[in-house]
mmCIF file of C-alpha atoms in Angstrom:
data_model
loop_
_atom_site.group_PDB
_atom_site.id
_atom_site.type_symbol
_atom_site.label_atom_id
_atom_site.label_comp_id
_atom_site.label_asym_id
_atom_site.label_seq_id
_atom_site.Cartn_x
_atom_site.Cartn_y
_atom_site.Cartn_z
ATOM 1 C CA MET A 1 79.416 57.150 60.233
ATOM 2 C CA SER A 2 78.510 59.056 57.075
ATOM 3 C CA ALA A 3 81.114 59.338 54.324
ATOM 4 C CA ARG A 4 80.982 60.369 50.702
ATOM 5 C CA ILE A 5 82.667 57.561 48.791
ATOM 6 C CA ALA A 6 82.418 57.197 45.018
ATOM 7 C CA ILE A 7 83.003 53.866 43.304
ATOM 8 C CA VAL A 8 83.667 54.011 39.566
ATOM 9 C CA GLY A 9 82.898 50.706 37.878
ATOM 10 C CA GLY A 10 80.081 48.258 38.505
ATOM 11 C CA GLY A 11 81.826 44.990 37.770
ATOM 12 C CA LEU A 12 82.714 42.425 40.422
ATOM 13 C CA SER A 13 85.367 44.555 42.149
ATOM 14 C CA GLY A 14 83.153 47.655 42.270
ATOM 15 C CA LEU A 15 80.173 45.754 43.664
ATOM 16 C CA VAL A 16 82.305 43.943 46.249
ATOM 17 C CA ALA A 17 83.682 47.324 47.364
ATOM 18 C CA ALA A 18 80.136 48.693 47.617
ATOM 19 C CA TYR A 19 78.995 45.627 49.555
ATOM 20 C CA ARG A 20 81.800 45.883 52.108
ATOM 21 C CA LEU A 21 81.325 49.634 52.549
ATOM 22 C CA HIS A 22 77.587 49.121 53.030
ATOM 23 C CA GLN A 23 78.268 46.445 55.643
ATOM 24 C CA ALA A 24 80.473 48.934 57.494
ATOM 25 C CA GLY A 25 77.751 51.584 57.419
ATOM 26 C CA ILE A 26 79.626 53.842 55.001
ATOM 27 C CA GLY A 27 77.708 55.805 52.392
ATOM 28 C CA PHE A 28 78.671 55.390 48.733
ATOM 29 C CA SER A 29 77.584 56.160 45.181
ATOM 30 C CA LEU A 30 78.514 53.737 42.416
ATOM 31 C CA PHE A 31 78.858 54.849 38.781
ATOM 32 C CA GLU A 32 78.755 52.320 35.931
ATOM 33 C CA ALA A 33 79.158 53.345 32.290
ATOM 34 C CA ARG A 34 77.281 50.354 30.892
ATOM 35 C CA SER A 35 73.526 49.799 30.921
ATOM 36 C CA ARG A 36 74.077 46.701 33.073
ATOM 37 C CA PHE A 37 76.159 45.658 36.061
ATOM 38 C CA GLY A 38 78.803 42.946 35.920
ATOM 39 C CA GLY A 39 81.506 44.414 33.686
ATOM 40 C CA ARG A 40 83.383 41.543 32.107
ATOM 41 C CA ILE A 41 81.044 39.077 33.797
ATOM 42 C CA LEU A 42 78.387 38.419 31.168
ATOM 43 C CA SER A 43 75.875 35.557 31.244
ATOM 44 C CA VAL A 44 73.377 35.537 28.367
ATOM 45 C CA GLY A 45 70.390 33.622 27.028
ATOM 46 C CA GLU A 46 69.957 32.304 23.492
ATOM 47 C CA ASP A 47 69.073 35.847 22.383
ATOM 48 C CA GLU A 48 72.508 37.065 23.594
ATOM 49 C CA GLN A 49 70.836 39.325 26.135
ATOM 50 C CA PRO A 50 72.014 39.259 29.785
ATOM 51 C CA ALA A 51 70.133 36.545 31.653
ATOM 52 C CA MET A 52 70.283 34.571 34.861
ATOM 53 C CA ALA A 53 71.066 30.886 34.345
ATOM 54 C CA GLY A 54 72.541 31.803 30.971
ATOM 55 C CA PHE A 55 75.772 30.953 29.196
ATOM 56 C CA ASP A 56 78.958 32.726 30.266
ATOM 57 C CA LEU A 57 80.612 34.876 27.611
ATOM 58 C CA GLY A 58 83.048 36.197 30.197
ATOM 59 C CA PRO A 59 84.715 34.229 33.017
ATOM 60 C CA SER A 60 83.213 30.842 33.821
ATOM 61 C CA TRP A 61 85.060 29.181 36.669
ATOM 62 C CA PHE A 62 87.418 29.410 39.626
ATOM 63 C CA TRP A 63 89.498 27.151 41.880
ATOM 64 C CA PRO A 64 88.276 27.358 45.513
ATOM 65 C CA ASP A 65 91.314 25.813 47.194
ATOM 66 C CA MET A 66 93.659 28.252 45.441
ATOM 67 C CA GLN A 67 91.256 31.213 45.619
ATOM 68 C CA PRO A 68 89.732 31.093 49.114
ATOM 69 C CA GLU A 69 88.593 34.744 49.220
ATOM 70 C CA LEU A 70 86.333 34.221 46.220
ATOM 71 C CA ALA A 71 85.089 30.900 47.604
ATOM 72 C CA ALA A 72 84.331 32.572 50.945
ATOM 73 C CA LEU A 73 82.437 35.418 49.269
ATOM 74 C CA ALA A 74 80.330 32.975 47.228
ATOM 75 C CA ALA A 75 79.495 31.028 50.389
ATOM 76 C CA GLU A 76 78.702 34.231 52.300
ATOM 77 C CA LEU A 77 76.313 35.351 49.562
ATOM 78 C CA GLY A 78 74.735 31.920 49.217
ATOM 79 C CA VAL A 79 75.859 31.387 45.609
ATOM 80 C CA ARG A 80 75.843 27.671 44.890
ATOM 81 C CA THR A 81 78.537 26.004 42.787
ATOM 82 C CA PHE A 82 79.074 22.868 40.702
ATOM 83 C CA ALA A 83 82.074 21.170 39.160
ATOM 84 C CA GLN A 84 83.081 21.853 35.563
ATOM 85 C CA ALA A 85 82.528 18.756 33.398
ATOM 86 C CA THR A 86 85.910 17.179 32.666
ATOM 87 C CA GLU A 87 85.224 13.432 32.513
ATOM 88 C CA GLY A 88 86.151 11.806 29.215
ATOM 89 C CA ASP A 89 88.760 12.097 26.498
ATOM 90 C CA MET A 90 89.874 15.293 24.812
ATOM 91 C CA MET A 91 90.464 16.098 21.152
ATOM 92 C CA PHE A 92 93.589 17.648 19.626
ATOM 93 C CA GLU A 93 93.842 19.246 16.195
ATOM 94 C CA ARG A 94 97.438 19.582 15.040
ATOM 95 C CA SER A 95 97.044 20.736 11.430
ATOM 96 C CA ALA A 96 94.426 21.206 8.722
ATOM 97 C CA ARG A 97 95.930 18.237 6.851
ATOM 98 C CA GLU A 98 95.505 15.764 9.720
ATOM 99 C CA THR A 99 92.434 14.199 11.259
ATOM 100 C CA PRO A 100 91.917 15.430 14.837
ATOM 101 C CA GLN A 101 93.333 12.984 17.371
ATOM 102 C CA ARG A 102 91.742 11.708 20.576
ATOM 103 C CA TYR A 103 93.687 11.533 23.845
ATOM 104 C CA PRO A 104 92.896 10.568 27.433
ATOM 105 C CA ALA A 105 92.159 13.646 29.505
ATOM 106 C CA MET A 106 95.082 14.920 31.535
ATOM 107 C CA PRO A 107 94.587 14.538 35.310
ATOM 108 C CA GLN A 108 93.682 17.785 37.067
ATOM 109 C CA GLY A 109 95.198 18.783 40.386
ATOM 110 C CA GLN A 110 92.464 21.347 40.999
ATOM 111 C CA ARG A 111 89.042 20.857 39.464
ATOM 112 C CA SER A 112 87.433 23.970 38.021
ATOM 113 C CA ILE A 113 84.253 25.095 39.766
ATOM 114 C CA ARG A 114 81.379 27.058 38.202
ATOM 115 C CA PHE A 115 78.480 29.024 39.639
ATOM 116 C CA VAL A 116 74.918 27.728 39.530
ATOM 117 C CA GLY A 117 73.006 30.217 37.395
ATOM 118 C CA GLY A 118 76.157 31.427 35.636
ATOM 119 C CA THR A 119 78.832 33.763 36.941
ATOM 120 C CA ILE A 120 76.188 36.511 36.871
ATOM 121 C CA ALA A 121 74.758 34.863 40.011
ATOM 122 C CA LEU A 122 77.574 36.523 41.986
ATOM 123 C CA ILE A 123 76.569 39.924 40.623
ATOM 124 C CA ALA A 124 72.878 39.349 41.292
ATOM 125 C CA LYS A 125 73.512 38.369 44.921
ATOM 126 C CA LEU A 126 75.686 41.440 45.497
ATOM 127 C CA LEU A 127 73.041 43.714 43.979
ATOM 128 C CA ASP A 128 70.425 42.183 46.296
ATOM 129 C CA GLN A 129 72.453 43.492 49.270
ATOM 130 C CA LEU A 130 72.866 47.065 48.013
ATOM 131 C CA PRO A 131 70.545 50.109 48.096
ATOM 132 C CA ALA A 132 69.409 50.664 44.511
ATOM 133 C CA GLU A 133 69.307 54.442 44.921
ATOM 134 C CA HIS A 134 73.105 54.480 45.264
ATOM 135 C CA LEU A 135 73.704 52.566 42.022
ATOM 136 C CA HIS A 136 73.891 54.504 38.764
ATOM 137 C CA LEU A 137 73.870 52.910 35.300
ATOM 138 C CA LYS A 138 74.764 54.677 32.040
ATOM 139 C CA ALA A 139 76.902 57.000 34.158
ATOM 140 C CA PRO A 140 80.444 57.131 32.748
ATOM 141 C CA VAL A 141 82.915 59.211 34.737
ATOM 142 C CA SER A 142 85.026 61.563 32.632
ATOM 143 C CA SER A 143 87.115 63.532 35.145
ATOM 144 C CA LEU A 144 88.299 63.785 38.737
ATOM 145 C CA VAL A 145 89.528 67.058 40.218
ATOM 146 C CA LEU A 146 91.274 67.182 43.578
ATOM 147 C CA GLU A 147 89.972 70.180 45.497
ATOM 148 C CA GLY A 148 91.688 70.412 48.870
ATOM 149 C CA ARG A 149 90.554 67.358 50.829
ATOM 150 C CA SER A 150 87.715 66.529 48.431
ATOM 151 C CA ILE A 151 87.378 65.200 44.887
ATOM 152 C CA SER A 152 85.015 66.645 42.306
ATOM 153 C CA LEU A 153 83.746 63.860 40.061
ATOM 154 C CA ARG A 154 82.106 64.560 36.712
ATOM 155 C CA SER A 155 79.606 62.083 35.289
ATOM 156 C CA GLY A 156 77.694 63.287 32.256
ATOM 157 C CA ASN A 157 77.127 67.002 32.790
ATOM 158 C CA THR A 158 76.983 66.747 36.571
ATOM 159 C CA ASP A 159 79.754 67.406 39.095
ATOM 160 C CA ARG A 160 79.550 65.782 42.521
ATOM 161 C CA VAL A 161 81.934 66.053 45.453
ATOM 162 C CA PHE A 162 83.273 63.042 47.359
ATOM 163 C CA ASP A 163 85.738 62.386 50.169
ATOM 164 C CA ARG A 164 87.274 59.318 48.519
ATOM 165 C CA VAL A 165 87.074 57.682 45.092
ATOM 166 C CA ILE A 166 87.589 53.979 44.378
ATOM 167 C CA MET A 167 88.370 53.264 40.730
ATOM 168 C CA ALA A 168 87.163 49.697 40.153
ATOM 169 C CA MET A 169 88.341 49.629 36.545
ATOM 170 C CA PRO A 170 91.358 48.332 34.633
ATOM 171 C CA PRO A 171 94.235 50.852 34.847
ATOM 172 C CA ARG A 172 94.566 51.026 31.055
ATOM 173 C CA LEU A 173 90.891 51.917 30.686
ATOM 174 C CA ILE A 174 91.143 54.545 33.441
ATOM 175 C CA GLU A 175 94.078 56.204 31.705
ATOM 176 C CA HIS A 176 92.182 56.153 28.397
ATOM 177 C CA THR A 177 88.821 57.511 29.607
ATOM 178 C CA VAL A 178 89.324 59.647 32.740
ATOM 179 C CA THR A 179 91.237 62.917 33.113
ATOM 180 C CA PHE A 180 92.779 63.950 36.425
ATOM 181 C CA SER A 181 93.636 67.325 37.915
ATOM 182 C CA PRO A 182 96.347 67.383 39.056
ATOM 183 C CA ALA A 183 97.422 65.042 36.278
ATOM 184 C CA MET A 184 99.098 61.748 37.048
ATOM 185 C CA SER A 185 102.847 61.698 36.419
ATOM 186 C CA ASP A 186 104.093 60.441 33.059
ATOM 187 C CA LYS A 187 105.635 57.458 34.821
ATOM 188 C CA LEU A 188 102.363 56.427 36.450
ATOM 189 C CA ALA A 189 100.280 57.079 33.330
ATOM 190 C CA ARG A 190 102.684 54.856 31.406
ATOM 191 C CA ARG A 191 102.328 52.110 34.012
ATOM 192 C CA TRP A 192 98.539 52.254 33.692
ATOM 193 C CA ARG A 193 98.750 52.112 29.882
ATOM 194 C CA GLU A 194 101.160 49.183 29.931
ATOM 195 C CA THR A 195 99.038 47.083 32.291
ATOM 196 C CA ALA A 196 97.134 44.648 30.084
ATOM 197 C CA THR A 197 93.393 44.412 30.629
ATOM 198 C CA TRP A 198 92.198 40.886 31.352
ATOM 199 C CA MET A 199 89.780 39.530 28.683
ATOM 200 C CA ALA A 200 90.159 42.652 26.516
ATOM 201 C CA PRO A 201 92.020 41.059 23.548
ATOM 202 C CA HIS A 202 89.823 37.958 23.482
ATOM 203 C CA ALA A 203 86.634 36.670 21.909
ATOM 204 C CA LYS A 204 84.512 33.810 23.165
ATOM 205 C CA LEU A 205 81.980 31.655 21.317
ATOM 206 C CA VAL A 206 79.273 29.361 22.713
ATOM 207 C CA ALA A 207 77.408 26.776 20.615
ATOM 208 C CA THR A 208 74.201 25.405 22.142
ATOM 209 C CA TYR A 209 72.687 21.945 21.547
ATOM 210 C CA ASP A 210 69.645 19.911 22.531
ATOM 211 C CA ARG A 211 71.808 17.448 24.468
ATOM 212 C CA PRO A 212 75.503 16.851 25.344
ATOM 213 C CA PHE A 213 76.025 14.212 22.635
ATOM 214 C CA TRP A 214 79.817 14.224 23.086
ATOM 215 C CA LEU A 215 79.366 12.385 26.378
ATOM 216 C CA ASP A 216 77.872 9.423 24.443
ATOM 217 C CA ARG A 217 81.261 9.033 22.752
ATOM 218 C CA GLY A 218 83.211 9.232 26.004
ATOM 219 C CA LEU A 219 84.430 12.756 25.234
ATOM 220 C CA SER A 220 84.740 15.525 27.800
ATOM 221 C CA GLY A 221 83.936 18.328 25.373
ATOM 222 C CA SER A 222 87.480 19.642 25.731
ATOM 223 C CA ALA A 223 89.763 20.226 22.773
ATOM 224 C CA GLN A 224 92.942 22.043 21.813
ATOM 225 C CA SER A 225 93.635 23.210 18.278
ATOM 226 C CA LEU A 226 96.581 24.600 16.325
ATOM 227 C CA VAL A 227 94.240 25.143 13.364
ATOM 228 C CA GLY A 228 91.465 27.342 14.711
ATOM 229 C CA PRO A 229 89.606 29.538 14.706
ATOM 230 C CA LEU A 230 88.937 28.144 18.195
ATOM 231 C CA VAL A 231 92.132 27.302 20.063
ATOM 232 C CA GLU A 232 90.682 25.991 23.327
ATOM 233 C CA ILE A 233 87.255 24.378 23.755
ATOM 234 C CA HIS A 234 85.346 23.132 26.812
ATOM 235 C CA ASP A 235 81.952 21.822 27.863
ATOM 236 C CA ALA A 236 79.722 24.813 28.700
ATOM 237 C CA THR A 237 76.619 22.877 29.759
ATOM 238 C CA THR A 238 74.784 24.821 32.447
ATOM 239 C CA SER A 239 73.885 23.570 35.913
ATOM 240 C CA SER A 240 70.299 23.195 34.672
ATOM 241 C CA GLY A 241 71.444 20.873 31.875
ATOM 242 C CA ARG A 242 71.310 23.181 28.852
ATOM 243 C CA ALA A 243 73.979 21.624 26.629
ATOM 244 C CA ALA A 244 76.724 23.748 25.101
ATOM 245 C CA LEU A 245 80.359 23.918 24.067
ATOM 246 C CA PHE A 246 82.434 27.085 24.330
ATOM 247 C CA GLY A 247 85.693 28.105 22.748
ATOM 248 C CA PHE A 248 88.208 30.928 22.810
ATOM 249 C CA VAL A 249 88.802 32.412 19.370
ATOM 250 C CA GLY A 250 92.506 32.389 18.522
ATOM 251 C CA VAL A 251 92.244 34.855 15.646
ATOM 252 C CA PRO A 252 93.832 38.243 16.543
ATOM 253 C CA ALA A 253 91.389 41.085 17.134
ATOM 254 C CA GLN A 254 92.190 43.035 13.971
ATOM 255 C CA HIS A 255 91.735 39.912 11.839
ATOM 256 C CA ARG A 256 88.426 39.127 13.561
ATOM 257 C CA THR A 257 87.230 42.585 12.640
ATOM 258 C CA ALA A 258 88.353 42.172 9.040
ATOM 259 C CA ALA A 259 86.762 38.724 8.690
ATOM 260 C CA GLY A 260 83.484 39.690 10.343
ATOM 261 C CA ARG A 261 81.331 37.896 12.895
ATOM 262 C CA ASP A 262 79.519 35.624 10.412
ATOM 263 C CA ALA A 263 82.751 34.245 8.961
ATOM 264 C CA ILE A 264 84.133 33.554 12.448
ATOM 265 C CA LEU A 265 80.944 31.742 13.483
ATOM 266 C CA GLU A 266 80.807 29.683 10.285
ATOM 267 C CA ALA A 267 84.427 28.585 10.601
ATOM 268 C CA ALA A 268 84.034 27.792 14.303
ATOM 269 C CA VAL A 269 80.953 25.638 13.776
ATOM 270 C CA ALA A 270 82.730 23.737 10.986
ATOM 271 C CA GLN A 271 85.658 23.182 13.352
ATOM 272 C CA LEU A 272 83.368 21.823 16.073
ATOM 273 C CA GLY A 273 82.061 19.359 13.492
ATOM 274 C CA ARG A 274 85.602 18.211 12.688
ATOM 275 C CA LEU A 275 86.384 17.710 16.363
ATOM 276 C CA PHE A 276 83.160 16.266 17.788
ATOM 277 C CA GLY A 277 81.273 14.891 14.792
ATOM 278 C CA PRO A 278 78.354 16.003 12.593
ATOM 279 C CA ASP A 279 76.024 16.731 15.517
ATOM 280 C CA ALA A 280 78.409 19.473 16.618
ATOM 281 C CA ALA A 281 78.090 21.135 13.209
ATOM 282 C CA ARG A 282 74.338 21.604 13.773
ATOM 283 C CA PRO A 283 74.008 23.751 16.909
ATOM 284 C CA LEU A 284 70.687 25.159 18.000
ATOM 285 C CA GLY A 285 72.377 28.540 18.105
ATOM 286 C CA THR A 286 75.645 30.353 18.559
ATOM 287 C CA LEU A 287 76.547 33.132 20.980
ATOM 288 C CA TYR A 288 79.557 35.379 20.506
ATOM 289 C CA LYS A 289 81.325 38.153 22.394
ATOM 290 C CA ASP A 290 84.356 40.000 21.040
ATOM 291 C CA TRP A 291 85.713 41.836 24.066
ATOM 292 C CA ALA A 292 88.222 43.771 21.960
ATOM 293 C CA ALA A 293 85.268 45.472 20.235
ATOM 294 C CA ASP A 294 83.755 46.546 23.579
ATOM 295 C CA ALA A 295 84.710 50.182 24.175
ATOM 296 C CA GLN A 296 83.883 49.851 27.870
ATOM 297 C CA THR A 297 86.450 47.062 28.192
ATOM 298 C CA ALA A 298 89.162 47.535 25.587
ATOM 299 C CA THR A 299 91.286 50.275 24.049
ATOM 300 C CA ALA A 300 93.337 50.218 20.857
ATOM 301 C CA ALA A 301 96.247 48.926 22.934
ATOM 302 C CA ASP A 302 94.300 45.721 23.635
ATOM 303 C CA GLY A 303 94.322 44.538 20.025
ATOM 304 C CA THR A 304 97.010 41.947 20.705
ATOM 305 C CA GLY A 305 97.104 39.332 23.436
ATOM 306 C CA SER A 306 99.674 39.114 26.204
ATOM 307 C CA ALA A 307 100.768 36.721 28.901
ATOM 308 C CA HIS A 308 98.532 36.484 31.952
ATOM 309 C CA LEU A 309 99.204 39.163 34.542
ATOM 310 C CA THR A 310 101.423 38.532 37.533
ATOM 311 C CA PRO A 311 101.500 40.598 40.731
ATOM 312 C CA VAL A 312 103.810 43.592 40.354
ATOM 313 C CA ALA A 313 105.084 45.738 43.228
ATOM 314 C CA GLY A 314 104.966 49.510 43.081
ATOM 315 C CA ASP A 315 102.602 52.423 43.519
ATOM 316 C CA TRP A 316 99.393 52.694 41.507
ATOM 317 C CA ILE A 317 98.632 56.263 42.696
ATOM 318 C CA ASP A 318 100.711 59.476 42.622
ATOM 319 C CA GLN A 319 101.603 61.214 45.888
ATOM 320 C CA ASP A 320 99.087 64.042 45.349
ATOM 321 C CA TRP A 321 96.223 61.549 45.358
ATOM 322 C CA LEU A 322 97.315 59.214 48.149
ATOM 323 C CA GLY A 323 94.604 58.597 50.718
ATOM 324 C CA ARG A 324 91.959 60.043 48.386
ATOM 325 C CA LEU A 325 92.057 57.876 45.260
ATOM 326 C CA PHE A 326 92.248 54.067 45.273
ATOM 327 C CA LEU A 327 92.531 51.485 42.473
ATOM 328 C CA ALA A 328 90.563 48.271 42.956
ATOM 329 C CA GLY A 329 90.313 46.511 39.588
ATOM 330 C CA SER A 330 91.374 42.885 39.261
ATOM 331 C CA GLU A 331 94.549 43.923 37.428
ATOM 332 C CA VAL A 332 96.016 45.544 40.577
ATOM 333 C CA SER A 333 95.440 42.508 42.820
ATOM 334 C CA THR A 334 98.491 41.509 44.835
ATOM 335 C CA THR A 335 97.532 37.828 44.654
ATOM 336 C CA GLU A 336 95.368 37.009 41.612
ATOM 337 C CA PRO A 337 95.600 39.792 38.993
ATOM 338 C CA GLY A 338 93.280 39.210 36.066
ATOM 339 C CA TYR A 339 91.081 36.628 37.778
ATOM 340 C CA LEU A 340 87.664 36.854 39.447
ATOM 341 C CA ALA A 341 89.509 36.168 42.683
ATOM 342 C CA GLY A 342 91.763 39.140 41.976
ATOM 343 C CA ALA A 343 88.756 41.440 41.736
ATOM 344 C CA VAL A 344 87.534 40.253 45.122
ATOM 345 C CA GLN A 345 90.955 40.516 46.784
ATOM 346 C CA ALA A 346 91.684 43.973 45.367
ATOM 347 C CA ALA A 347 88.271 45.342 46.350
ATOM 348 C CA GLN A 348 88.367 44.009 49.894
ATOM 349 C CA SER A 349 91.921 45.230 50.401
ATOM 350 C CA VAL A 350 91.054 48.721 49.126
ATOM 351 C CA VAL A 351 87.970 48.992 51.335
ATOM 352 C CA LYS A 352 90.150 48.271 54.363
ATOM 353 C CA GLN A 353 92.487 51.054 53.226
ATOM 354 C CA VAL A 354 89.552 53.433 52.775
ATOM 355 C CA LEU A 355 88.204 52.681 56.217
ATOM 356 C CA ALA A 356 91.645 53.158 57.725
ATOM 357 C CA SER A 357 91.922 56.537 55.990
ATOM 358 C CA LEU A 358 88.672 57.709 57.570
ATOM 359 C CA ASP A 359 88.112 58.463 61.259
ATOM 360 C CA THR A 360 89.435 55.333 62.957
ATOM 361 C CA ASN A 361 87.971 56.425 66.292
ATOM 362 C CA THR A 362 84.464 55.905 64.983
ATOM 363 C CA LEU A 363 85.113 53.108 62.511
ATOM 364 C CA LYS A 364 85.691 49.952 64.495
ATOM 365 C CA LYS A 365 83.692 47.510 62.439
ATOM 366 C CA GLN A 366 85.577 44.617 60.866
ATOM 367 C CA ILE A 367 84.542 44.231 57.237
ATOM 368 C CA ALA A 368 86.039 40.870 56.390
ATOM 369 C CA PRO A 369 83.973 37.698 56.962
ATOM 370 C CA ALA A 370 84.725 35.928 60.235
ATOM 371 C CA GLY A 371 87.803 33.746 60.026
ATOM 372 C CA GLN A 372 89.078 35.332 56.811
ATOM 373 C CA GLU A 373 92.535 36.910 56.860
ATOM 374 C CA GLU A 374 93.893 39.413 54.403
ATOM 375 C CA LYS A 375 96.291 37.659 52.043
#
């Protein structure tokens, strides 16, 4: 069956939606504002350019037993995985006046799992399954206009008409960048604005080395700090053995901007030296991503952090748009909002809704992998 479906956003949720629609034989066009696919999934080489088998500056891991839909998708696509390095002691930095202390690692109930080739491997495998002519980069969407039973979508200076639109973006970013006619109610617009965008307030740093020297000292590469600038540190060594440590920067976004990138990097490298010894203070290179400074991820409202999202009941779409417009970003997941798994669950759930809203007499194909049930 032919259908005109637009997907806005080329991160994990948007590409999963495209993949499932393509499997069901449904036509789509996907619009991505960036010059690359992946959204908040970003794996880079030493030059900080997107690269396969690179270092993750976005999400790095997942928990397959707790997140079976993501695990099933990775297996379906043939994306291999490996366990996050956790063996060894961890370091804890309580104050600038005290020497960092060493503690036995806490036992983990669920071991974190990473993707061979970086998290970008998921994106690459999805892109391999999709017709390139239906994928549009550097194509931000600025407005949607409901015209009877169709939606007019504007990207750049071009208007195109679709039967359905899937917004695979964070609600806050949708509210900030896209106008709707008819407009969303004040209540709904406020809900979109108040839904925090996962990763948006944060910055992540990776320091690369010629070898994982911390293992020689029986350390896991993990550390917690009340001093900073890094507040949480882990081993980021790739599946191919390229040694690295990564840390989340605990400095608020506005203070990061005021301090500047170089000052953040210098302080972080000095901190790694305090925690893991002089070798850690001499990295081969440093990689840095401030997501709060990324206009295609964050808005001014994302300058401060918030607690991790929890599933929230309620409508994400006004009555006028029901059955025509669908939200599929990770933040709206009913099971794992804010996680990679949430992006997969939200996208697959929305595609089922889209298919159900089309002609059910001619759409009989099951889109979920065999044996997988909707959670």
